[in-house]
Amino acid sequence: MRDFARQVYAFVGLGLMGGAFVRALRPVLTEARKHGEFQALLSPRSGKTQSGKTEGPGPAQALAFDADPQVLIAAAEEGLIDRGFSEAGEMLALSDVVFLCLNPRSAEFFLRDHREEFKPGSLITDICGIKRSLLPLARELSAGNLDFIPGHPMAGSEKEGFANSRAFRFTGRNYILTPLPENRPENLAFLRDLIYRLGFSRIVETSAEDHDEKIAFTSQLCHVIAAALIDSSPDASITRFGGGSFEDLTRIAEFNASMWAELFTGNRDKLTGQIDRFAASLDRLRLLIDQSRGEELQNLLAGIREKRIKMESPR
Amino acid sequence: MRDFARQVYAFVGLGLMGGAFVRALRPVLTEARKHGEFQALLSPRSGKTQSGKTEGPGPAQALAFDADPQVLIAAAEEGLIDRGFSEAGEMLALSDVVFLCLNPRSAEFFLRDHREEFKPGSLITDICGIKRSLLPLARELSAGNLDFIPGHPMAGSEKEGFANSRAFRFTGRNYILTPLPENRPENLAFLRDLIYRLGFSRIVETSAEDHDEKIAFTSQLCHVIAAALIDSSPDASITRFGGGSFEDLTRIAEFNASMWAELFTGNRDKLTGQIDRFAASLDRLRLLIDQSRGEELQNLLAGIREKRIKMESPR
């Protein structure tokens, strides 16, 4: 298996998620150095640790490509990346493990444009919120000399961009992998190990189809609901009447509009199905309320409460 | 105007909200003592303050009535109330300011049963989440020798009961008052002052009609949505695919089923109207998604995002 402390990691896109990844990776690599996981391979740029032991960046490196040079500079100044690239091909040729931290459509364009520039044997993964769209290309690449393992870290924020990655942590989050038949078992084992090291608390493995069905419910439907709530709100002064529920339900409506429009339409078959199921439940509740069927309503709400409470300890 | 440090306060019902009220009132009264707001009226049960000044419970007292004696004992042991009552009438006869911390229907029953037992001149207020149902009775009482000022603290939790009031704070919350033409201005001024002292950050005054319309949106609709989301969820294991949004939107579905069934049906005309407006927005989004009208969808989402951002600083 790959030694995680000896890989060259590359991040394509240093937005919120790319930023969060380099931020989570840095202490993991630093920790590995402290414990001498690759003491034998110290680089010439070595320094002193707190304990006086000699250390250095070692063979593991974090590289990043982003269209915005300011972001690369900021990440390098924070010590999060060893080198920034304005030319993706140059970086890809040096990299063992590549994280595509792009929206689905950009990820697909990037892969098509740069497929010949990856280092042979590279492990590639993505973070896209829909998993069927990249599937044919991922399988095609993985049938060759690359290994593309599709993934989806279940972590996000309504605040986008590298600057907002500062307050962002992966601790306690879910990570979904939708491995392909073509994936090398040792690469999958490596990626699983790396994901836990980055702070995620659970990995769920399933098919792209099942992922898109489930995510349409837990993520996309929730964003559609938040959007509809704001759309149907009278005006901004309504929060003078807020007690917390409205604020909690609509915080995610400060979303990145282009990304979510892309996710919604990209998964429209699954998402419209989930909207319809939700709307049916809403109708059912509306009917009991409208007809003042208090006892039936109370029984339904009590059952819902029980169902929700069972969701509290899913691990 | 009433001196808040010389009133006898009574709390009918020590559930989550009653508990939170006695918990918020206690330090306010203690602070008043420290600053000598009624030093001239020290009781024989006096002690020493940290600064060595003599203090005592003074004339201000917090009394409580609850059907569960264990709750009264717990509140007394915590030093939150000066005396607990299992007989409401006995307490009401002693009280200047009465908080009815009951569900709407129970509050109405309580008022009808005990209307003759209040001390003449008492200021009464409630915490009910719908304001039209108590209106006729409140006006009737206020036309006599009582003064009923309807109120609704915009604070709640899905965790009910006195025990859960421990972690509960009013700081930063909204409070809605729906004063009546019959209310005495000096009592209204007193109640406003007390509400701010309890930690609330804003008081909104409006009609019962407007309250019920707005609350149907900010509070009840949100609870209906959370309920419909849980109702339409496949099963409890769905949270393995959760990234936070679903959890945030459905936390309130761990509600007190009987109270919410009562609030929903009690406000059904306003609530069904809000459900319909929300459902229309949901339909609009669904259509754009289903027809892959990406640009229109993105524009709509961008407008929604702007509207939500404006809601961030309503004060």
XYZ file of C-alpha atoms in Angstrom:
630
model
C 0.000 0.000 0.000
C 1.037 3.588 -0.567
C 2.750 5.191 2.429
C 0.654 8.287 3.029
C 3.694 10.154 4.368
C 5.558 9.705 1.103
C 2.940 10.849 -1.388
C 2.784 14.078 -3.342
C -0.750 15.376 -2.823
C -2.316 17.749 -5.311
C -5.430 19.842 -4.884
C -7.215 21.158 -7.938
C -9.140 24.213 -6.770
C -8.575 25.955 -3.436
C -12.110 27.059 -2.696
C -13.885 26.294 0.555
C -13.393 22.546 0.203
C -9.911 22.578 -1.328
C -8.885 25.000 1.400
C -10.392 22.756 4.059
C -8.519 19.762 2.645
C -5.056 21.362 2.645
C -5.820 22.689 6.121
C -6.742 19.210 7.379
C -3.815 17.507 5.649
C -1.072 19.787 6.979
C -1.182 18.721 10.671
C -1.465 15.073 9.617
C 1.804 15.339 7.693
C 3.438 17.365 10.469
C 2.392 14.750 13.022
C 3.775 11.966 10.857
C 7.110 13.784 10.762
C 7.171 14.254 14.524
C 6.696 10.542 14.979
C 9.485 9.885 12.525
C 7.308 8.134 9.996
C 9.844 9.156 7.376
C 12.841 10.353 9.358
C 15.146 8.506 6.985
C 14.034 10.695 4.123
C 14.600 14.202 5.422
C 14.847 16.809 2.755
C 17.625 19.446 2.609
C 15.095 22.086 3.731
C 15.093 20.609 7.245
C 14.615 22.524 10.485
C 14.173 21.877 14.179
C 11.040 20.613 15.895
C 10.043 21.760 19.384
C 11.642 18.672 20.830
C 14.893 19.500 19.122
C 14.594 16.630 16.664
C 15.585 17.410 13.113
C 12.617 17.513 10.746
C 11.700 18.734 7.308
C 8.958 18.672 4.793
C 10.111 15.187 3.790
C 8.966 13.545 0.613
C 5.270 14.216 1.295
C 4.158 17.466 -0.277
C 0.944 19.357 -0.719
C 0.624 21.077 -4.090
C -2.263 23.168 -5.347
C -3.600 24.549 -8.580
C -6.071 27.424 -8.624
C -7.104 29.991 -11.224
C -6.671 32.722 -8.606
C -2.979 33.305 -7.795
C -3.896 35.282 -4.644
C -5.379 32.147 -3.141
C -2.219 30.165 -3.883
C -0.133 32.884 -2.251
C -2.375 32.957 0.823
C -2.228 29.170 1.189
C 1.567 29.133 0.818
C 1.951 31.976 3.326
C -0.124 30.029 5.812
C 2.199 27.098 5.255
C -0.646 24.932 3.974
C 0.875 24.088 0.605
C 4.466 23.524 -0.422
C 3.913 24.918 -3.899
C 1.201 26.585 -5.931
C 0.731 26.117 -9.674
C -0.996 28.283 -12.244
C -0.455 25.475 -14.764
C -2.288 22.283 -13.858
C -0.318 19.936 -16.123
C 2.976 20.760 -14.444
C 1.502 19.872 -11.059
C -0.264 16.714 -12.196
C 2.971 15.286 -13.593
C 4.472 15.443 -10.077
C 1.469 14.181 -8.107
C 0.567 10.791 -6.683
C -2.783 11.599 -5.105
C -5.042 14.210 -6.696
C -8.130 15.745 -5.109
C -10.438 17.459 -7.591
C -12.101 20.136 -5.463
C -14.365 21.476 -8.195
C -18.066 21.647 -9.021
C -19.321 18.635 -11.044
C -19.222 20.313 -14.442
C -15.797 21.900 -13.885
C -14.469 18.570 -12.626
C -15.625 16.857 -15.814
C -14.091 19.577 -18.040
C -10.861 19.430 -16.062
C -10.585 15.657 -16.394
C -11.236 15.758 -20.137
C -8.723 18.581 -20.652
C -5.958 17.093 -18.503
C -6.430 13.322 -18.687
C -3.104 12.833 -20.473
C -1.177 14.936 -17.973
C -1.675 12.832 -14.829
C 1.323 10.850 -13.605
C 0.790 7.168 -14.483
C -0.553 5.238 -11.506
C -2.084 8.352 -9.915
C -4.920 7.993 -7.473
C -7.561 10.614 -8.291
C -10.633 11.450 -6.266
C -13.282 14.152 -6.376
C -15.686 15.810 -3.952
C -18.730 16.295 -6.207
C -22.206 16.306 -4.691
C -23.618 14.161 -7.499
C -21.905 10.950 -8.469
C -23.527 9.603 -11.633
C -22.356 12.355 -13.975
C -18.621 11.608 -13.686
C -19.139 7.842 -13.620
C -18.462 6.962 -17.317
C -15.305 9.077 -17.425
C -14.106 7.783 -14.048
C -14.478 4.179 -15.228
C -12.734 4.913 -18.494
C -9.745 6.495 -16.733
C -9.600 3.726 -14.141
C -9.560 1.059 -16.842
C -6.304 2.679 -17.989
C -3.239 3.598 -15.934
C -5.048 5.910 -13.502
C -7.314 5.070 -10.573
C -10.289 7.352 -10.022
C -12.172 6.700 -6.766
C -15.269 8.917 -6.616
C -15.988 10.489 -3.237
C -18.207 13.008 -1.494
C -17.201 14.544 1.828
C -20.470 15.379 3.624
C -19.234 18.717 4.826
C -20.042 22.126 3.485
C -20.946 25.637 4.390
C -23.042 28.435 2.966
C -19.838 30.502 3.127
C -17.781 29.819 0.021
C -14.147 30.400 -0.943
C -10.696 29.696 0.473
C -10.942 32.460 3.100
C -13.931 30.712 4.692
C -12.079 27.402 4.989
C -10.314 28.788 8.057
C -13.245 28.131 10.391
C -14.044 24.830 8.768
C -13.405 21.373 10.231
C -14.088 17.836 8.990
C -14.253 16.410 12.507
C -17.294 14.210 13.054
C -18.406 14.357 9.416
C -19.504 11.570 7.064
C -17.644 10.752 3.854
C -19.272 8.813 1.053
C -17.235 6.774 -1.401
C -18.762 5.254 -4.541
C -15.945 2.923 -5.621
C -15.791 1.464 -9.124
C -15.167 -2.177 -10.059
C -11.945 -0.925 -11.693
C -10.492 0.624 -8.494
C -7.359 -1.019 -7.036
C -8.131 -2.403 -3.547
C -4.849 -1.010 -2.166
C -5.741 2.498 -3.372
C -9.168 2.234 -1.795
C -7.601 1.114 1.496
C -5.174 4.028 1.278
C -7.937 6.569 0.641
C -10.067 5.234 3.502
C -7.125 5.564 5.877
C -6.380 9.085 4.652
C -10.026 10.172 5.077
C -10.023 9.101 8.713
C -6.692 10.839 9.273
C -8.245 14.054 7.913
C -10.804 13.929 10.713
C -13.915 12.377 9.164
C -15.667 10.009 11.511
C -17.456 7.633 9.179
C -17.091 6.366 5.621
C -20.128 5.005 3.825
C -19.528 3.051 0.609
C -22.297 2.675 -1.899
C -23.146 2.959 -5.608
C -23.321 6.272 -7.481
C -27.026 5.573 -8.054
C -27.746 5.069 -4.350
C -25.617 8.079 -3.417
C -27.574 10.361 -5.745
C -30.880 9.038 -4.415
C -29.957 9.523 -0.747
C -28.205 12.859 -1.238
C -31.198 14.188 -3.148
C -33.009 13.754 0.157
C -30.511 14.688 2.895
C -28.848 17.550 1.086
C -30.524 18.819 -2.086
C -34.136 18.618 -0.865
C -33.115 20.509 2.297
C -31.609 23.260 0.176
C -34.711 23.417 -2.039
C -36.880 23.697 1.089
C -34.740 26.471 2.558
C -34.926 28.288 -0.787
C -38.716 27.910 -0.959
C -39.058 29.191 2.621
C -37.124 32.344 1.813
C -38.928 32.711 -1.519
C -42.304 32.561 0.240
C -41.300 34.856 3.110
C -43.019 38.257 3.182
C -39.865 40.394 3.618
C -36.609 40.655 5.559
C -38.321 42.124 8.634
C -39.982 38.758 9.267
C -37.011 37.740 11.425
C -38.304 40.180 14.037
C -40.797 37.387 14.638
C -38.184 34.662 14.543
C -37.551 32.318 17.413
C -34.709 30.297 15.943
C -36.513 27.674 13.846
C -36.830 29.852 10.769
C -33.212 30.967 11.092
C -31.996 27.358 11.473
C -34.024 26.143 8.510
C -32.906 28.890 6.159
C -29.232 29.443 6.988
C -28.279 27.188 4.059
C -30.219 29.458 1.687
C -27.116 31.686 1.647
C -25.792 29.140 -0.815
C -23.579 29.396 -3.840
C -26.369 29.821 -6.399
C -24.486 28.523 -9.444
C -23.214 25.413 -7.692
C -26.609 24.500 -6.302
C -28.412 25.177 -9.581
C -25.926 22.755 -11.135
C -26.424 20.113 -8.427
C -30.235 20.411 -8.574
C -30.504 20.060 -12.343
C -27.707 17.472 -12.492
C -29.693 15.203 -10.175
C -33.177 16.254 -11.281
C -34.689 12.762 -11.635
C -33.852 11.825 -8.043
C -34.494 15.287 -6.638
C -37.959 15.791 -8.126
C -38.891 12.355 -6.746
C -37.803 13.451 -3.261
C -39.618 16.795 -3.592
C -42.782 14.877 -4.513
C -42.509 12.539 -1.532
C -41.931 15.510 0.779
C -44.855 17.423 -0.764
C -47.113 14.388 -0.184
C -46.182 14.383 3.522
C -46.775 18.133 3.660
C -50.242 17.655 2.091
C -51.070 14.940 4.607
C -50.185 17.263 7.502
C -52.045 20.160 5.897
C -55.214 18.101 5.592
C -55.216 17.070 9.268
C -54.579 20.687 10.306
C -57.215 22.134 7.993
C -59.817 19.648 9.180
C -58.816 20.132 12.839
C -58.261 16.407 13.242
C -56.298 17.023 16.438
C -55.970 13.478 17.715
C -54.798 12.036 14.392
C -52.420 14.956 14.009
C -51.003 14.431 17.475
C -50.499 10.714 16.794
C -48.749 11.466 13.523
C -46.502 14.065 15.185
C -45.713 11.670 18.043
C -44.630 9.015 15.520
C -42.509 11.577 13.680
C -40.884 12.604 16.942
C -39.993 8.969 17.701
C -38.565 8.503 14.212
C -36.438 11.643 14.584
C -35.160 10.638 18.025
C -33.970 7.284 16.594
C -31.881 9.286 14.132
C -29.873 10.880 16.935
C -27.398 8.051 17.359
C -26.897 6.632 13.911
C -23.311 5.488 14.545
C -45.080 52.348 38.078
C -44.625 49.059 39.886
C -41.169 48.594 41.415
C -40.025 45.304 39.965
C -37.982 44.576 43.092
C -41.069 44.719 45.309
C -43.438 42.481 43.360
C -44.552 38.976 44.163
C -44.081 36.991 40.953
C -46.063 33.845 40.311
C -45.425 31.203 37.678
C -48.234 28.879 36.696
C -46.558 25.761 35.316
C -42.863 24.968 35.728
C -42.216 23.232 32.442
C -39.448 24.249 30.076
C -40.650 27.843 29.824
C -41.779 28.325 33.407
C -38.451 26.863 34.507
C -36.582 29.204 32.165
C -38.498 32.186 33.568
C -37.772 31.500 37.238
C -34.163 30.800 36.265
C -33.890 34.154 34.452
C -35.697 36.094 37.185
C -33.565 34.880 40.112
C -30.284 36.667 39.215
C -32.229 39.836 38.343
C -33.699 39.957 41.855
C -30.352 39.058 43.446
C -28.644 41.827 41.486
C -31.276 44.328 42.588
C -30.572 43.378 46.188
C -26.822 43.784 45.752
C -27.349 47.283 44.463
C -29.605 48.068 47.371
C -32.693 48.646 45.271
C -34.701 47.741 48.380
C -32.163 47.811 51.186
C -34.661 49.597 53.384
C -36.920 46.598 53.277
C -34.643 43.796 54.412
C -36.412 40.755 55.741
C -35.389 38.952 58.957
C -33.912 36.136 56.788
C -30.973 38.369 55.890
C -27.400 37.238 55.161
C -24.133 38.607 53.930
C -23.268 39.522 50.348
C -19.792 39.021 48.927
C -19.050 42.654 49.609
C -20.069 42.241 53.225
C -23.276 44.208 52.738
C -26.330 42.825 54.477
C -28.920 41.400 52.095
C -32.004 39.243 52.131
C -34.733 37.990 49.906
C -36.563 41.265 50.414
C -40.166 41.787 49.465
C -39.786 40.442 45.933
C -40.620 36.764 45.761
C -40.928 34.103 43.129
C -43.784 31.654 43.674
C -44.767 28.726 41.523
C -47.676 26.384 41.005
C -47.263 23.062 39.241
C -49.237 19.835 39.185
C -46.002 17.913 39.780
C -44.711 18.437 43.361
C -41.288 17.019 42.404
C -40.751 19.951 40.069
C -41.630 22.440 42.825
C -39.193 20.722 45.179
C -36.435 20.770 42.561
C -36.998 24.484 41.849
C -36.987 25.336 45.573
C -33.822 23.279 46.163
C -32.105 25.162 43.363
C -33.133 28.396 45.078
C -35.184 29.478 42.059
C -38.499 29.900 43.862
C -39.284 31.069 47.351
C -42.347 28.872 47.669
C -44.154 26.195 45.673
C -47.918 25.713 45.680
C -50.045 22.673 44.878
C -53.127 24.902 45.179
C -53.204 27.692 42.598
C -55.752 29.903 44.337
C -53.637 30.261 47.458
C -50.716 31.487 45.339
C -52.765 33.820 43.126
C -54.148 35.650 46.160
C -50.558 36.613 47.107
C -49.257 37.518 43.644
C -48.794 40.824 41.828
C -47.404 39.582 38.527
C -48.527 36.233 37.136
C -46.915 34.381 34.245
C -49.127 31.670 32.750
C -46.579 29.210 31.391
C -49.110 26.796 29.913
C -50.232 25.553 26.500
C -53.028 27.663 24.951
C -55.894 25.363 25.897
C -54.641 24.822 29.463
C -54.107 28.560 29.856
C -57.717 29.198 28.865
C -59.046 26.524 31.236
C -56.861 27.863 34.031
C -58.078 31.424 33.561
C -61.728 30.368 33.517
C -61.293 28.199 36.620
C -59.319 30.721 38.652
C -60.462 34.128 37.435
C -61.975 35.008 40.798
C -58.860 34.024 42.735
C -56.395 36.590 41.346
C -55.405 39.448 43.643
C -57.211 42.612 42.482
C -54.936 44.744 40.331
C -52.784 41.794 39.246
C -50.784 41.971 36.060
C -51.200 38.693 34.172
C -49.332 37.602 31.085
C -49.033 34.373 29.113
C -46.527 32.741 26.790
C -48.877 31.077 24.285
C -47.741 30.576 20.716
C -51.124 31.677 19.311
C -52.678 34.904 20.444
C -56.206 35.115 19.065
C -57.684 32.256 21.121
C -57.225 33.917 24.528
C -58.138 37.366 23.234
C -61.853 37.578 24.259
C -61.157 36.309 27.762
C -58.087 38.554 28.144
C -60.135 41.626 27.198
C -62.939 40.631 29.536
C -60.557 40.231 32.491
C -58.720 43.466 31.643
C -61.977 45.408 31.544
C -62.361 44.415 35.198
C -59.850 44.694 38.026
C -57.132 42.606 36.413
C -54.729 43.492 33.613
C -53.923 40.753 31.126
C -51.128 41.615 28.678
C -50.736 38.808 26.128
C -47.155 37.883 25.263
C -45.076 35.347 23.385
C -41.402 34.845 24.187
C -39.775 33.664 20.940
C -37.689 31.067 22.652
C -38.227 27.360 22.800
C -36.572 24.009 22.540
C -37.501 20.571 21.322
C -36.533 19.401 24.833
C -39.483 19.890 27.137
C -39.897 19.987 30.915
C -38.371 21.785 33.890
C -35.179 19.679 33.823
C -34.380 20.967 30.331
C -34.712 24.611 31.380
C -31.244 24.350 32.895
C -29.426 24.793 29.595
C -31.894 27.387 28.367
C -31.264 31.109 28.051
C -33.378 34.019 26.824
C -30.349 36.093 25.822
C -30.660 37.565 22.361
C -34.245 36.379 21.853
C -37.288 38.231 20.544
C -40.412 38.771 22.653
C -43.749 39.604 21.085
C -46.421 41.500 22.995
C -49.967 41.893 21.676
C -51.320 44.543 24.063
C -55.037 45.202 24.426
C -56.774 48.592 24.403
C -57.720 47.823 28.024
C -54.115 47.408 29.266
C -52.802 50.022 31.725
C -49.841 51.894 30.185
C -47.862 51.654 33.437
C -48.256 47.863 33.490
C -47.135 47.643 29.888
C -44.088 49.789 30.681
C -43.342 47.567 33.679
C -43.605 44.357 31.627
C -41.363 45.739 28.874
C -38.715 46.637 31.428
C -38.957 43.215 33.069
C -38.638 41.410 29.709
C -35.375 43.213 28.943
C -34.100 42.469 32.445
C -34.797 38.767 31.819
C -32.361 38.880 28.914
C -34.537 39.266 25.817
C -33.013 41.603 23.275
C -36.024 42.921 21.376
C -39.720 43.429 21.999
C -42.090 43.606 19.046
C -45.601 44.913 19.697
C -48.389 44.056 17.312
C -51.967 42.778 17.119
C -52.985 39.212 17.923
C -54.074 38.857 14.289
C -50.686 39.949 12.928
C -48.857 37.811 15.486
C -50.746 34.698 14.427
C -50.098 35.438 10.752
C -46.332 35.965 11.207
C -45.838 33.144 13.687
C -47.653 30.770 11.353
C -44.737 31.453 9.022
C -41.631 31.751 11.232
C -42.522 29.072 13.723
C -45.442 26.785 12.852
C -44.661 26.348 9.138
C -41.060 25.479 10.049
C -42.289 22.784 12.418
C -44.697 21.419 9.777
C -41.817 21.293 7.272
C -39.524 19.502 9.722
C -42.322 17.034 10.429
C -42.954 16.432 6.708
C -39.208 15.907 6.120
C -39.040 13.218 8.789
C -42.332 11.722 7.620
C -41.004 11.428 4.065
C -37.571 10.107 5.085
C -36.840 6.497 4.144
C -35.605 5.330 7.578
C -33.352 6.270 10.503
C -30.195 5.116 8.693
C -30.546 8.045 6.276
C -28.414 10.180 8.599
C -25.419 8.090 7.476
C -25.759 10.269 4.390
C -26.252 13.455 6.355
C -23.996 16.445 6.050
C -25.653 18.733 8.567
C -28.484 20.337 6.585
C -30.967 17.546 7.196
C -30.043 17.424 10.869
C -30.425 21.223 11.232
C -33.781 21.258 9.465
C -35.280 18.402 11.470
C -33.997 18.960 15.015
C -37.268 20.698 15.882
C -39.201 17.567 14.852
C -38.398 16.203 18.323
C -41.263 18.402 19.439
C -43.916 18.052 22.090
C -46.542 16.432 19.861
C -49.616 17.464 21.853
C -48.555 21.103 22.153
C -47.769 21.441 18.462
C -50.939 19.644 17.370
C -52.785 22.219 19.483
C -50.859 25.171 18.039
C -51.304 23.936 14.436
C -55.057 23.400 14.675
C -55.551 26.491 16.843
C -54.050 28.649 14.088
C -55.205 26.575 11.120
C -56.527 29.431 8.955
C -53.207 31.315 9.038
C -51.079 28.168 8.949
C -52.744 26.551 5.932
C -52.306 29.866 4.099
C -48.581 29.847 4.858
C -48.264 26.170 3.874
C -49.928 27.019 0.542
C -47.586 29.941 -0.134
C -44.588 27.769 0.708
C -45.890 24.915 -1.472
C -46.264 27.357 -4.377
C -42.606 28.383 -4.037
C -41.629 24.725 -3.823
C -43.583 23.999 -7.029
C -41.889 26.886 -8.791
C -38.449 25.541 -7.888
C -39.478 21.996 -8.798
C -40.572 23.116 -12.256
C -37.279 24.869 -13.024
C -35.352 21.825 -11.790
C -37.493 19.321 -13.689
C -37.193 21.303 -16.924
C -33.432 21.867 -16.397
C -33.884 25.612 -16.721
C -30.472 26.168 -15.176
C -30.071 29.865 -15.800
C -33.515 30.828 -14.473
C -32.950 28.550 -11.496
C -29.584 30.121 -10.768
C -31.087 33.618 -10.956
C -33.901 32.643 -8.625
C -31.453 31.085 -6.151
C -29.193 34.142 -6.333
C -32.164 36.396 -5.474
C -33.125 34.100 -2.605
C -29.562 34.202 -1.308
C -29.621 38.027 -1.324
C -32.972 38.067 0.475
C -31.662 35.696 3.137
C -28.455 37.694 3.633
C -30.532 40.842 4.298
C -32.225 38.928 7.099
C -28.956 38.466 8.947
C -28.995 41.790 10.740
C -32.630 42.558 11.415
C -31.967 44.588 14.572
